[in-house]
XYZ file of N, CA and C in Angstrom:
822
model
N 83.444 114.616 143.973
C 82.937 113.503 143.162
C 83.425 112.191 143.756
N 82.517 111.337 144.067
C 82.882 110.062 144.687
C 82.909 108.973 143.654
N 83.742 108.014 143.877
C 83.855 106.858 142.979
C 83.350 105.624 143.688
N 82.824 104.690 142.925
C 82.294 103.435 143.478
C 83.450 102.509 143.765
N 83.710 102.315 145.067
C 84.845 101.463 145.458
C 84.426 100.043 145.767
N 83.110 99.735 145.623
C 82.670 98.373 145.917
C 83.218 97.414 144.891
N 83.617 96.234 145.327
C 84.080 95.238 144.347
C 82.927 94.803 143.455
N 83.290 94.292 142.300
C 82.270 93.908 141.317
C 81.339 92.853 141.861
N 81.822 91.928 142.701
C 80.990 90.837 143.219
C 79.916 91.331 144.164
N 80.192 92.533 144.835
C 79.237 93.030 145.817
C 78.316 94.103 145.275
N 78.452 94.479 144.020
C 77.580 95.479 143.439
C 76.167 94.920 143.242
N 75.169 95.770 143.295
C 73.785 95.293 143.102
C 73.606 94.639 141.745
N 72.891 93.597 141.743
C 72.625 92.876 140.503
C 71.561 93.613 139.711
N 71.826 93.883 138.471
C 70.859 94.543 137.611
C 70.068 93.559 136.774
N 70.513 92.323 136.701
C 69.820 91.300 135.941
C 69.324 90.222 136.886
N 68.210 89.649 136.628
C 67.709 88.573 137.503
C 68.629 87.369 137.460
N 68.777 86.740 138.608
C 69.624 85.565 138.702
C 68.928 84.388 138.055
N 69.612 83.703 137.181
C 69.044 82.545 136.499
C 69.197 81.320 137.379
N 68.131 80.618 137.560
C 68.139 79.412 138.387
C 68.315 78.204 137.490
N 69.268 77.378 137.830
C 69.527 76.180 137.053
C 68.558 75.095 137.458
N 67.839 74.541 136.506
C 66.906 73.441 136.761
C 67.631 72.135 136.488
N 67.858 71.387 137.544
C 68.587 70.126 137.400
C 67.734 69.069 136.728
N 66.409 69.107 136.914
C 65.527 68.128 136.293
C 64.758 68.746 135.138
N 64.576 68.010 134.092
C 63.855 68.488 132.928
C 62.526 67.761 132.818
N 61.527 68.508 132.430
C 60.211 67.908 132.269
C 60.185 67.053 131.012
N 59.757 65.822 131.168
C 59.695 64.893 130.038
C 58.353 65.056 129.347
N 58.383 65.223 128.064
C 57.153 65.383 127.306
C 56.375 64.074 127.266
N 55.038 64.161 127.163
C 54.237 62.926 127.084
C 54.628 62.035 125.920
N 54.960 62.643 124.783
C 55.371 61.833 123.633
C 56.641 61.062 123.926
N 57.587 61.736 124.589
C 58.828 61.057 124.955
C 58.576 59.930 125.934
N 57.670 60.151 126.871
C 57.336 59.100 127.838
C 56.767 57.873 127.147
N 55.858 58.103 126.204
C 55.265 56.977 125.466
C 56.321 56.237 124.670
N 57.215 56.977 124.027
C 58.271 56.335 123.235
C 59.213 55.522 124.125
N 59.535 56.057 125.289
C 60.404 55.322 126.206
C 59.741 54.035 126.683
N 58.450 54.107 126.975
C 57.747 52.910 127.431
C 57.651 51.876 126.309
N 57.383 52.337 125.106
C 57.337 51.405 123.974
C 58.704 50.771 123.723
N 59.756 51.567 123.892
C 61.100 51.016 123.716
C 61.412 49.967 124.777
N 60.970 50.224 126.023
C 61.198 49.245 127.089
C 60.435 47.949 126.815
N 59.183 48.083 126.322
C 58.398 46.892 125.998
C 59.041 46.124 124.848
N 59.508 46.850 123.834
C 60.155 46.195 122.695
C 61.437 45.486 123.120
N 62.192 46.106 124.012
C 63.415 45.461 124.504
C 63.089 44.198 125.289
N 62.074 44.293 126.163
C 61.660 43.118 126.933
C 61.184 41.997 126.016
N 60.381 42.346 125.000
C 59.877 41.329 124.071
C 61.013 40.695 123.288
N 61.977 41.513 122.867
C 63.111 40.959 122.112
C 63.946 40.015 122.955
N 64.230 40.410 124.190
C 65.012 39.532 125.065
C 64.258 38.241 125.364
N 62.949 38.346 125.568
C 62.132 37.149 125.803
C 62.177 36.228 124.584
N 62.011 36.788 123.407
C 62.008 35.983 122.190
C 63.346 35.273 121.994
N 64.426 36.003 122.170
C 65.761 35.414 121.987
C 66.026 34.353 123.046
N 65.678 34.667 124.304
C 65.924 33.705 125.369
C 65.115 32.431 125.206
N 63.834 32.559 124.810
C 62.992 31.377 124.639
C 63.481 30.508 123.475
N 63.880 31.154 122.400
C 64.383 30.374 121.263
C 65.710 29.697 121.598
N 66.514 30.342 122.411
C 67.776 29.728 122.819
C 67.541 28.553 123.755
N 66.558 28.686 124.663
C 66.278 27.597 125.594
C 65.653 26.403 124.887
N 64.801 26.668 123.897
C 64.142 25.617 123.108
C 63.471 24.588 124.028
N 62.608 25.108 124.935
C 61.915 24.257 125.904
C 60.422 24.402 125.722
N 59.704 23.308 125.930
C 58.250 23.342 125.823
C 57.622 24.162 126.952
N 58.386 24.345 128.025
C 57.869 25.076 129.176
C 58.057 26.581 129.045
N 58.846 27.032 128.082
C 59.103 28.462 127.914
C 58.712 28.855 126.500
N 57.527 29.401 126.300
C 57.107 29.803 124.962
C 57.808 31.094 124.541
N 57.845 31.339 123.256
C 58.388 32.595 122.762
C 57.365 33.708 122.961
N 57.831 34.918 122.859
C 56.935 36.059 123.005
C 55.889 36.072 121.902
N 56.305 35.744 120.696
C 55.357 35.741 119.577
C 54.280 34.679 119.763
N 54.661 33.483 120.219
C 53.662 32.442 120.464
C 52.696 32.847 121.578
N 53.221 33.505 122.595
C 52.367 33.951 123.691
C 51.362 34.991 123.219
N 51.807 35.918 122.380
C 50.891 36.937 121.857
C 49.826 36.316 120.950
N 50.218 35.323 120.164
C 49.231 34.624 119.335
C 48.213 33.910 120.213
N 48.690 33.264 121.278
C 47.774 32.602 122.204
C 46.840 33.578 122.883
N 47.351 34.756 123.270
C 46.505 35.770 123.896
C 45.445 36.268 122.924
N 45.818 36.481 121.682
C 44.858 36.918 120.674
C 43.763 35.868 120.464
N 44.164 34.588 120.402
C 43.175 33.519 120.221
C 42.212 33.448 121.402
N 42.751 33.576 122.629
C 41.900 33.510 123.813
C 40.920 34.669 123.868
N 41.320 35.824 123.355
C 40.475 37.003 123.447
C 39.460 37.090 122.303
N 39.884 36.768 121.084
C 39.054 37.082 119.915
C 38.663 35.877 119.068
N 39.303 34.726 119.245
C 38.974 33.545 118.442
C 38.096 32.598 119.255
N 38.666 32.014 120.290
C 37.877 31.114 121.137
C 37.061 31.882 122.182
N 37.568 33.028 122.622
C 36.864 33.821 123.627
C 36.840 33.209 125.008
N 37.681 32.222 125.276
C 37.636 31.540 126.567
C 38.198 32.380 127.703
N 38.879 33.462 127.382
C 39.438 34.304 128.439
C 38.347 35.057 129.190
N 37.317 35.520 128.486
C 36.337 36.416 129.094
C 35.484 35.747 130.170
N 34.978 34.516 129.964
C 34.225 33.891 131.073
C 35.076 33.682 132.317
N 36.344 33.309 132.121
C 37.222 33.110 133.280
C 37.467 34.426 134.006
N 37.713 35.492 133.254
C 37.900 36.800 133.883
C 36.626 37.256 134.591
N 35.480 36.954 133.997
C 34.225 37.355 134.619
C 34.021 36.718 135.976
N 34.295 35.418 136.072
C 34.141 34.717 137.352
C 35.101 35.276 138.394
N 36.354 35.485 137.991
C 37.344 35.984 138.942
C 37.076 37.432 139.334
N 36.685 38.243 138.356
C 36.487 39.661 138.639
C 35.265 39.922 139.514
N 34.298 39.029 139.493
C 33.148 39.204 140.369
C 33.584 39.173 141.832
N 34.393 38.176 142.174
C 34.918 38.119 143.545
C 35.860 39.285 143.824
N 36.632 39.696 142.808
C 37.545 40.816 142.990
C 36.791 42.109 143.302
N 35.753 42.383 142.550
C 34.991 43.618 142.758
C 34.347 43.624 144.139
N 33.717 42.503 144.514
C 33.054 42.453 145.823
C 34.079 42.566 146.947
N 35.166 41.813 146.845
C 36.180 41.836 147.895
C 36.867 43.180 148.017
N 37.232 43.778 146.887
C 37.925 45.063 146.931
C 36.996 46.156 147.450
N 35.751 46.163 146.998
C 34.803 47.165 147.494
C 34.581 47.007 149.000
N 34.499 45.774 149.459
C 34.338 45.540 150.904
C 35.546 46.037 151.670
N 36.749 45.778 151.135
C 37.968 46.252 151.793
C 38.007 47.771 151.873
N 37.580 48.444 150.807
C 37.566 49.911 150.806
C 36.564 50.437 151.829
N 35.377 49.841 151.859
C 34.342 50.292 152.797
C 34.793 50.105 154.247
N 35.550 49.052 154.504
C 36.034 48.806 155.867
C 37.241 49.678 156.194
N 38.209 49.746 155.274
C 39.507 50.329 155.593
C 39.495 51.848 155.617
N 38.802 52.483 154.699
C 38.846 53.947 154.634
C 38.260 54.590 155.886
N 37.048 54.226 156.336
C 36.550 54.839 157.579
C 37.426 54.528 158.796
N 37.923 53.285 158.879
C 38.773 52.951 160.021
C 40.082 53.735 159.984
N 40.659 53.904 158.806
C 41.887 54.686 158.696
C 41.675 56.136 159.084
N 40.551 56.712 158.660
C 40.229 58.080 159.047
C 40.035 58.201 160.559
N 39.335 57.225 161.142
C 39.090 57.267 162.590
C 40.387 57.081 163.378
N 41.263 56.198 162.916
C 42.531 55.983 163.621
C 43.412 57.221 163.564
N 43.356 57.942 162.455
C 44.167 59.152 162.339
C 43.618 60.299 163.183
N 42.321 60.301 163.410
C 41.691 61.425 164.102
C 41.589 61.223 165.596
N 41.300 60.003 166.031
C 41.073 59.758 167.447
C 42.086 58.740 167.972
N 42.808 59.131 168.986
C 43.888 58.318 169.521
C 43.372 57.028 170.145
N 42.201 57.051 170.745
C 41.658 55.845 171.367
C 41.406 54.760 170.319
N 40.856 55.151 169.171
C 40.616 54.186 168.096
C 41.938 53.651 167.564
N 42.933 54.527 167.478
C 44.247 54.099 166.985
C 44.875 53.080 167.923
N 44.786 53.316 169.212
C 45.356 52.367 170.168
C 44.614 51.041 170.145
N 43.330 51.084 169.878
C 42.540 49.855 169.854
C 42.872 48.991 168.632
N 43.050 49.636 167.486
C 43.201 48.887 166.236
C 44.651 48.698 165.792
N 45.577 49.416 166.371
C 46.978 49.288 165.951
C 47.524 47.868 166.098
N 47.258 47.150 167.207
C 47.754 45.762 167.271
C 47.182 44.872 166.176
N 45.919 45.094 165.806
C 45.299 44.268 164.768
C 45.940 44.545 163.416
N 46.155 45.822 163.102
C 46.771 46.160 161.817
C 48.217 45.677 161.747
N 48.942 45.815 162.846
C 50.332 45.337 162.859
C 50.404 43.831 162.665
N 49.503 43.100 163.313
C 49.492 41.646 163.159
C 49.083 41.248 161.747
N 48.154 41.978 161.149
C 47.713 41.648 159.795
C 48.820 41.875 158.783
N 49.596 42.944 158.963
C 50.711 43.206 158.051
C 51.792 42.144 158.196
N 52.086 41.743 159.431
C 53.168 40.781 159.665
C 52.764 39.345 159.330
N 51.474 39.026 159.435
C 51.022 37.653 159.247
C 50.836 37.346 157.766
N 51.443 36.280 157.254
C 51.182 35.894 155.853
C 49.759 35.375 155.698
N 49.111 35.802 154.636
C 47.701 35.469 154.440
C 47.526 34.088 153.825
N 48.468 33.661 152.990
C 48.309 32.390 152.275
C 48.062 31.196 153.201
N 48.778 31.057 154.339
C 48.476 29.918 155.220
C 47.078 29.945 155.821
N 46.425 31.108 155.812
C 45.079 31.185 156.361
C 44.009 30.727 155.384
N 44.360 30.590 154.112
C 43.360 30.237 153.103
C 42.712 28.878 153.395
N 43.477 27.823 153.712
C 42.803 26.548 154.047
C 41.866 26.654 155.243
N 42.252 27.459 156.236
C 41.397 27.637 157.415
C 40.094 28.325 157.024
N 40.185 29.334 156.182
C 38.989 30.047 155.730
C 38.078 29.125 154.932
N 38.679 28.288 154.092
C 37.864 27.377 153.285
C 37.177 26.326 154.147
N 37.881 25.840 155.170
C 37.259 24.873 156.074
C 36.107 25.517 156.842
N 36.286 26.788 157.229
C 35.265 27.460 158.032
C 34.052 27.890 157.212
N 34.275 28.286 155.938
C 33.190 28.873 155.158
C 32.834 28.088 153.906
N 33.519 26.978 153.657
C 33.166 26.137 152.523
C 33.747 26.626 151.213
N 33.292 26.006 150.136
C 33.773 26.321 148.795
C 32.708 27.143 148.071
N 32.947 28.410 147.980
C 31.986 29.286 147.328
C 32.554 30.681 147.158
N 31.667 31.650 146.972
C 32.099 33.027 146.770
C 32.603 33.665 148.055
N 31.990 33.332 149.192
C 32.336 33.982 150.452
C 33.809 33.826 150.820
N 34.393 32.616 150.786
C 35.812 32.519 151.151
C 36.723 33.288 150.206
N 36.395 33.338 148.919
C 37.207 34.121 147.987
C 37.168 35.597 148.349
N 35.982 36.093 148.658
C 35.849 37.496 149.025
C 36.618 37.794 150.309
N 36.524 36.902 151.296
C 37.237 37.114 152.559
C 38.749 37.151 152.349
N 39.273 36.278 151.510
C 40.713 36.271 151.252
C 41.139 37.571 150.575
N 40.378 38.026 149.608
C 40.704 39.280 148.929
C 40.666 40.448 149.903
N 39.681 40.469 150.784
C 39.610 41.527 151.797
C 40.832 41.486 152.697
N 41.230 40.301 153.141
C 42.397 40.182 154.009
C 43.673 40.637 153.311
N 43.773 40.398 152.024
C 44.963 40.821 151.283
C 45.029 42.340 151.140
N 43.878 43.002 151.056
C 43.887 44.405 150.632
C 43.638 45.413 151.753
N 42.811 45.098 152.738
C 42.257 46.138 153.601
C 43.303 46.874 154.429
N 44.295 46.152 154.956
C 45.236 46.794 155.868
C 46.136 47.783 155.135
N 46.440 47.539 153.873
C 47.287 48.467 153.121
C 46.521 49.741 152.772
N 45.245 49.617 152.532
C 44.434 50.808 152.327
C 44.338 51.603 153.625
N 44.104 50.908 154.725
C 43.939 51.566 156.020
C 45.191 52.338 156.423
N 46.360 51.721 156.319
C 47.588 52.375 156.759
C 47.901 53.612 155.925
N 47.619 53.568 154.627
C 47.865 54.745 153.797
C 46.882 55.865 154.109
N 45.631 55.515 154.352
C 44.645 56.534 154.709
C 45.025 57.192 156.038
N 45.382 56.397 157.008
C 45.779 56.946 158.304
C 46.996 57.852 158.173
N 48.007 57.398 157.419
C 49.201 58.219 157.229
C 48.882 59.510 156.481
N 47.971 59.439 155.494
C 47.626 60.631 154.740
C 46.959 61.686 155.583
N 46.039 61.286 156.448
C 45.366 62.253 157.310
C 46.343 62.852 158.313
N 47.273 62.058 158.797
C 48.220 62.564 159.783
C 49.232 63.530 159.191
N 49.413 63.510 157.873
C 50.330 64.469 157.254
C 49.734 65.869 157.153
N 48.419 65.980 157.305
C 47.775 67.301 157.281
C 48.153 68.041 158.561
N 48.708 69.256 158.455
C 49.109 69.991 159.668
C 47.947 70.181 160.635
N 48.205 69.887 161.895
C 47.153 70.028 162.901
C 46.746 71.478 163.098
N 47.659 72.389 162.804
C 47.346 73.803 162.976
C 46.185 74.242 162.088
N 46.026 73.598 160.926
C 44.911 73.956 160.054
C 43.579 73.614 160.704
N 43.515 72.433 161.310
C 42.280 72.048 161.995
C 42.008 72.957 163.186
N 43.051 73.275 163.946
C 42.866 74.139 165.109
C 42.427 75.538 164.687
N 43.005 76.051 163.602
C 42.608 77.365 163.130
C 41.157 77.362 162.665
N 40.759 76.295 161.956
C 39.375 76.208 161.498
C 38.412 76.161 162.674
N 38.779 75.426 163.708
C 37.902 75.357 164.891
C 37.833 76.708 165.605
N 38.946 77.438 165.599
C 38.921 78.752 166.248
C 37.996 79.722 165.533
N 37.746 79.472 164.248
C 36.813 80.299 163.490
C 35.398 79.718 163.484
N 35.163 78.706 164.301
C 33.816 78.191 164.472
C 33.445 77.017 163.595
N 34.406 76.398 162.930
C 34.109 75.254 162.067
C 33.834 74.021 162.928
N 32.807 73.267 162.573
C 32.486 72.038 163.279
C 33.317 70.865 162.785
N 33.116 69.713 163.416
C 33.893 68.531 163.060
C 33.659 68.127 161.604
N 32.415 68.160 161.152
C 32.126 67.786 159.773
C 32.776 68.711 158.768
N 32.798 70.001 159.065
C 33.416 70.959 158.151
C 34.929 70.790 158.122
N 35.524 70.469 159.259
C 36.972 70.217 159.307
C 37.336 69.021 158.435
N 36.503 67.984 158.517
C 36.747 66.815 157.676
C 36.594 67.154 156.194
N 35.510 67.849 155.860
C 35.196 68.096 154.446
C 36.142 69.093 153.802
N 36.625 70.080 154.558
C 37.410 71.152 153.964
C 38.911 71.008 154.185
N 39.328 70.245 155.181
C 40.760 70.212 155.517
C 41.331 68.800 155.475
N 40.779 67.901 156.283
C 41.415 66.600 156.463
C 41.332 65.732 155.211
N 40.130 65.528 154.693
C 39.988 64.651 153.533
C 40.657 65.231 152.288
N 40.480 66.519 151.940
C 41.214 67.040 150.782
C 42.730 66.939 150.923
N 43.240 67.168 152.129
C 44.686 67.060 152.318
C 45.198 65.642 152.236
N 44.330 64.672 152.516
C 44.753 63.269 152.505
C 44.439 62.554 151.207
N 43.869 63.254 150.217
C 43.465 62.601 148.965
C 44.616 61.856 148.282
N 45.818 62.442 148.130
C 46.904 61.683 147.472
C 47.240 60.376 148.184
N 47.319 60.415 149.511
C 47.642 59.195 150.252
C 46.500 58.193 150.175
N 45.260 58.672 150.160
C 44.117 57.765 150.051
C 44.162 57.026 148.721
N 44.410 57.739 147.636
C 44.475 57.093 146.333
C 45.682 56.171 146.221
N 46.779 56.530 146.871
C 47.926 55.627 146.896
C 47.560 54.316 147.585
N 46.843 54.418 148.701
C 46.388 53.210 149.381
C 45.419 52.407 148.548
N 44.537 53.089 147.800
C 43.594 52.379 146.941
C 44.316 51.618 145.837
N 45.365 52.223 145.266
C 46.124 51.530 144.218
C 46.868 50.330 144.782
N 47.506 50.506 145.936
C 48.211 49.378 146.554
C 47.225 48.280 146.940
N 46.098 48.677 147.494
C 45.085 47.692 147.857
C 44.552 46.943 146.658
N 44.432 47.620 145.513
C 43.958 46.953 144.298
C 44.950 45.903 143.826
N 46.229 46.239 143.866
C 47.235 45.248 143.463
C 47.243 44.061 144.417
N 47.075 44.319 145.701
C 47.003 43.227 146.667
C 45.743 42.396 146.467
N 44.641 43.032 146.108
C 43.407 42.296 145.850
C 43.575 41.372 144.651
N 44.259 41.841 143.603
C 44.543 40.977 142.462
C 45.370 39.771 142.890
N 46.384 40.011 143.706
C 47.218 38.897 144.180
C 46.386 37.896 144.973
N 45.514 38.389 145.842
C 44.669 37.481 146.607
C 43.725 36.690 145.731
N 43.171 37.329 144.700
C 42.261 36.639 143.788
C 42.957 35.468 143.097
N 44.154 35.719 142.571
C 44.874 34.666 141.841
C 45.336 33.575 142.787
N 45.846 33.948 143.968
C 46.394 32.956 144.893
C 45.307 32.012 145.391
N 44.160 32.557 145.776
C 43.117 31.680 146.307
C 42.595 30.738 145.230
N 42.566 31.190 143.980
C 42.087 30.319 142.911
C 43.134 29.278 142.518
N 44.391 29.582 142.716
C 45.440 28.612 142.395
C 45.621 27.580 143.500
N 45.432 28.007 144.749
C 45.726 27.110 145.864
C 44.560 26.169 146.173
N 43.358 26.724 146.340
C 42.279 25.908 146.866
C 40.998 25.918 146.034
N 40.730 26.993 145.294
C 39.477 27.090 144.554
C 39.769 27.240 143.068
N 39.920 26.119 142.353
C 40.258 26.204 140.922
C 39.069 26.638 140.072
N 38.782 27.933 140.083
C 37.719 28.492 139.252
C 38.271 29.727 138.564
N 37.595 30.179 137.523
C 37.982 31.398 136.857
C 39.377 31.338 136.269
N 40.126 32.412 136.470
C 41.485 32.503 135.946
C 42.377 31.420 136.534
N 42.216 31.129 137.815
C 43.027 30.089 138.444
C 42.815 28.735 137.803
N 41.576 28.393 137.507
C 41.305 27.114 136.851
C 41.921 27.070 135.463
N 41.833 28.172 134.716
C 42.436 28.209 133.386
C 43.943 28.002 133.463
N 44.586 28.651 134.413
C 46.039 28.520 134.541
C 46.427 27.099 134.925
N 45.666 26.485 135.821
C 45.969 25.104 136.209
C 45.745 24.140 135.042
N 44.686 24.368 134.270
C 44.424 23.513 133.109
C 45.537 23.631 132.075
N 45.967 24.847 131.787
C 47.028 25.035 130.794
C 48.354 24.455 131.279
N 48.602 24.567 132.579
C 49.823 23.964 133.113
C 49.776 22.452 133.034
N 48.612 21.864 133.322
C 48.494 20.411 133.291
C 48.615 19.826 131.901
N 48.211 20.585 130.880
C 48.295 20.104 129.490
C 49.514 20.658 128.754
N 50.431 21.287 129.485
C 51.673 21.826 128.924
C 51.414 22.832 127.796
N 50.332 23.598 127.923
C 50.068 24.690 126.987
C 50.680 25.969 127.569
N 51.993 26.025 127.493
C 52.705 27.112 128.153
C 52.404 28.464 127.518
N 52.130 28.483 126.218
C 51.824 29.764 125.587
C 50.528 30.349 126.140
N 49.516 29.503 126.337
C 48.256 29.983 126.901
C 48.396 30.318 128.389
N 49.256 29.586 129.092
C 49.496 29.877 130.504
C 50.120 31.258 130.664
N 51.137 31.525 129.860
C 51.778 32.839 129.910
C 50.812 33.922 129.434
N 50.010 33.617 128.421
C 49.055 34.593 127.906
C 48.022 34.966 128.964
N 47.562 33.985 129.738
C 46.605 34.269 130.810
C 47.230 35.163 131.873
N 48.484 34.882 132.212
C 49.185 35.721 133.184
C 49.313 37.149 132.687
N 49.653 37.301 131.417
C 49.774 38.646 130.847
C 48.428 39.356 130.851
N 47.349 38.616 130.579
C 46.021 39.232 130.592
C 45.681 39.773 131.978
N 46.011 39.021 133.027
C 45.752 39.488 134.388
C 46.592 40.729 134.687
N 47.854 40.723 134.273
C 48.725 41.879 134.504
C 48.197 43.106 133.764
N 47.779 42.917 132.525
C 47.257 44.039 131.744
C 45.998 44.625 132.377
N 45.138 43.759 132.897
C 43.938 44.261 133.563
C 44.301 45.071 134.801
N 45.268 44.562 135.581
C 45.682 45.293 136.776
C 46.283 46.653 136.415
N 47.112 46.688 135.376
C 47.712 47.955 134.943
C 46.646 48.915 134.439
N 45.678 48.391 133.700
C 44.605 49.232 133.179
C 43.799 49.862 134.307
N 43.428 49.068 135.297
C 42.644 49.610 136.408
C 43.454 50.622 137.220
N 44.753 50.341 137.427
C 45.598 51.291 138.152
C 45.737 52.596 137.378
N 45.850 52.508 136.042
C 45.941 53.718 135.222
C 44.659 54.526 135.280
N 43.520 53.846 135.228
C 42.243 54.550 135.335
C 42.108 55.235 136.695
N 42.594 54.582 137.740
C 42.517 55.192 139.064
C 43.429 56.415 139.147
N 44.621 56.358 138.540
C 45.512 57.508 138.526
C 44.906 58.664 137.737
N 44.258 58.350 136.618
C 43.602 59.390 135.824
C 42.501 60.070 136.617
N 41.699 59.279 137.308
C 40.635 59.849 138.132
C 41.215 60.711 139.250
N 42.335 60.273 139.838
C 42.968 61.054 140.896
C 43.460 62.396 140.366
N 44.086 62.400 139.183
C 44.564 63.668 138.621
C 43.403 64.624 138.339
N 42.317 64.092 137.811
C 41.153 64.948 137.561
C 40.585 65.496 138.871
N 40.553 64.660 139.885
C 40.042 65.103 141.179
C 40.926 66.171 141.787
N 42.239 66.024 141.663
C 43.159 67.003 142.217
C 43.042 68.324 141.485
N 42.822 68.296 140.161
C 42.623 69.548 139.416
C 41.344 70.236 139.872
N 40.302 69.447 140.087
C 39.045 70.024 140.545
C 39.189 70.628 141.938
N 39.976 69.940 142.792
C 40.155 70.423 144.160
C 40.906 71.751 144.194
N 41.857 71.893 143.240
C 42.604 73.141 143.200
C 41.731 74.295 142.706
């Protein structure tokens, strides 16, 4: 009769090993409550700070919210200004997407295209766009075209670089394996490269959208006082700080709303892809 001389630590495990999860999944309700708490804290600090400063240039949070409500539902002056600005935003952002996405895909796929366009993209990222606005206005006049061009310049390179990086993260072995099984270039793009790069593409679209918003506001504040920019300049000139802050918040809320809608669409697309 033999006895088990193995130490207890080396004996076979009869129970599955429990894995410790260092991170816990946050419930959607908890996420909403945390965000509401952060907003409430920010509003409280703003209210206390503004009342302590007691300055005409710093409105309280409550006054700003009242001004935003009046602009949206009483006087309605916010909507025409947003309409004028958003028209240039939509055209400029759509143009940037149409230009940047195909170029980013081509740069990631073909080395010759990448070598040709890399100096241009590097210079665009390093060069500040704001000093170019007067040059664009002198060259193209005062109208919709210069606004659209500025928005495109603000957004296109960030979309392009993310698209290029996303395609390059797809393992090359997948494309080579697909080709070994007879897949053509179009099938490789449709089944491997573009689906694998979808997260990076949407990341670039979100970054490009935020940059497009910045370009829209900057060009209207610096050289073309129309739309939201004209409203902000008017409120600043008449010391209506509550309406000035309210207009800024309206632009931020619109940007957050569009980014949230884009994230929702991305999640639905990723579920469909799976």
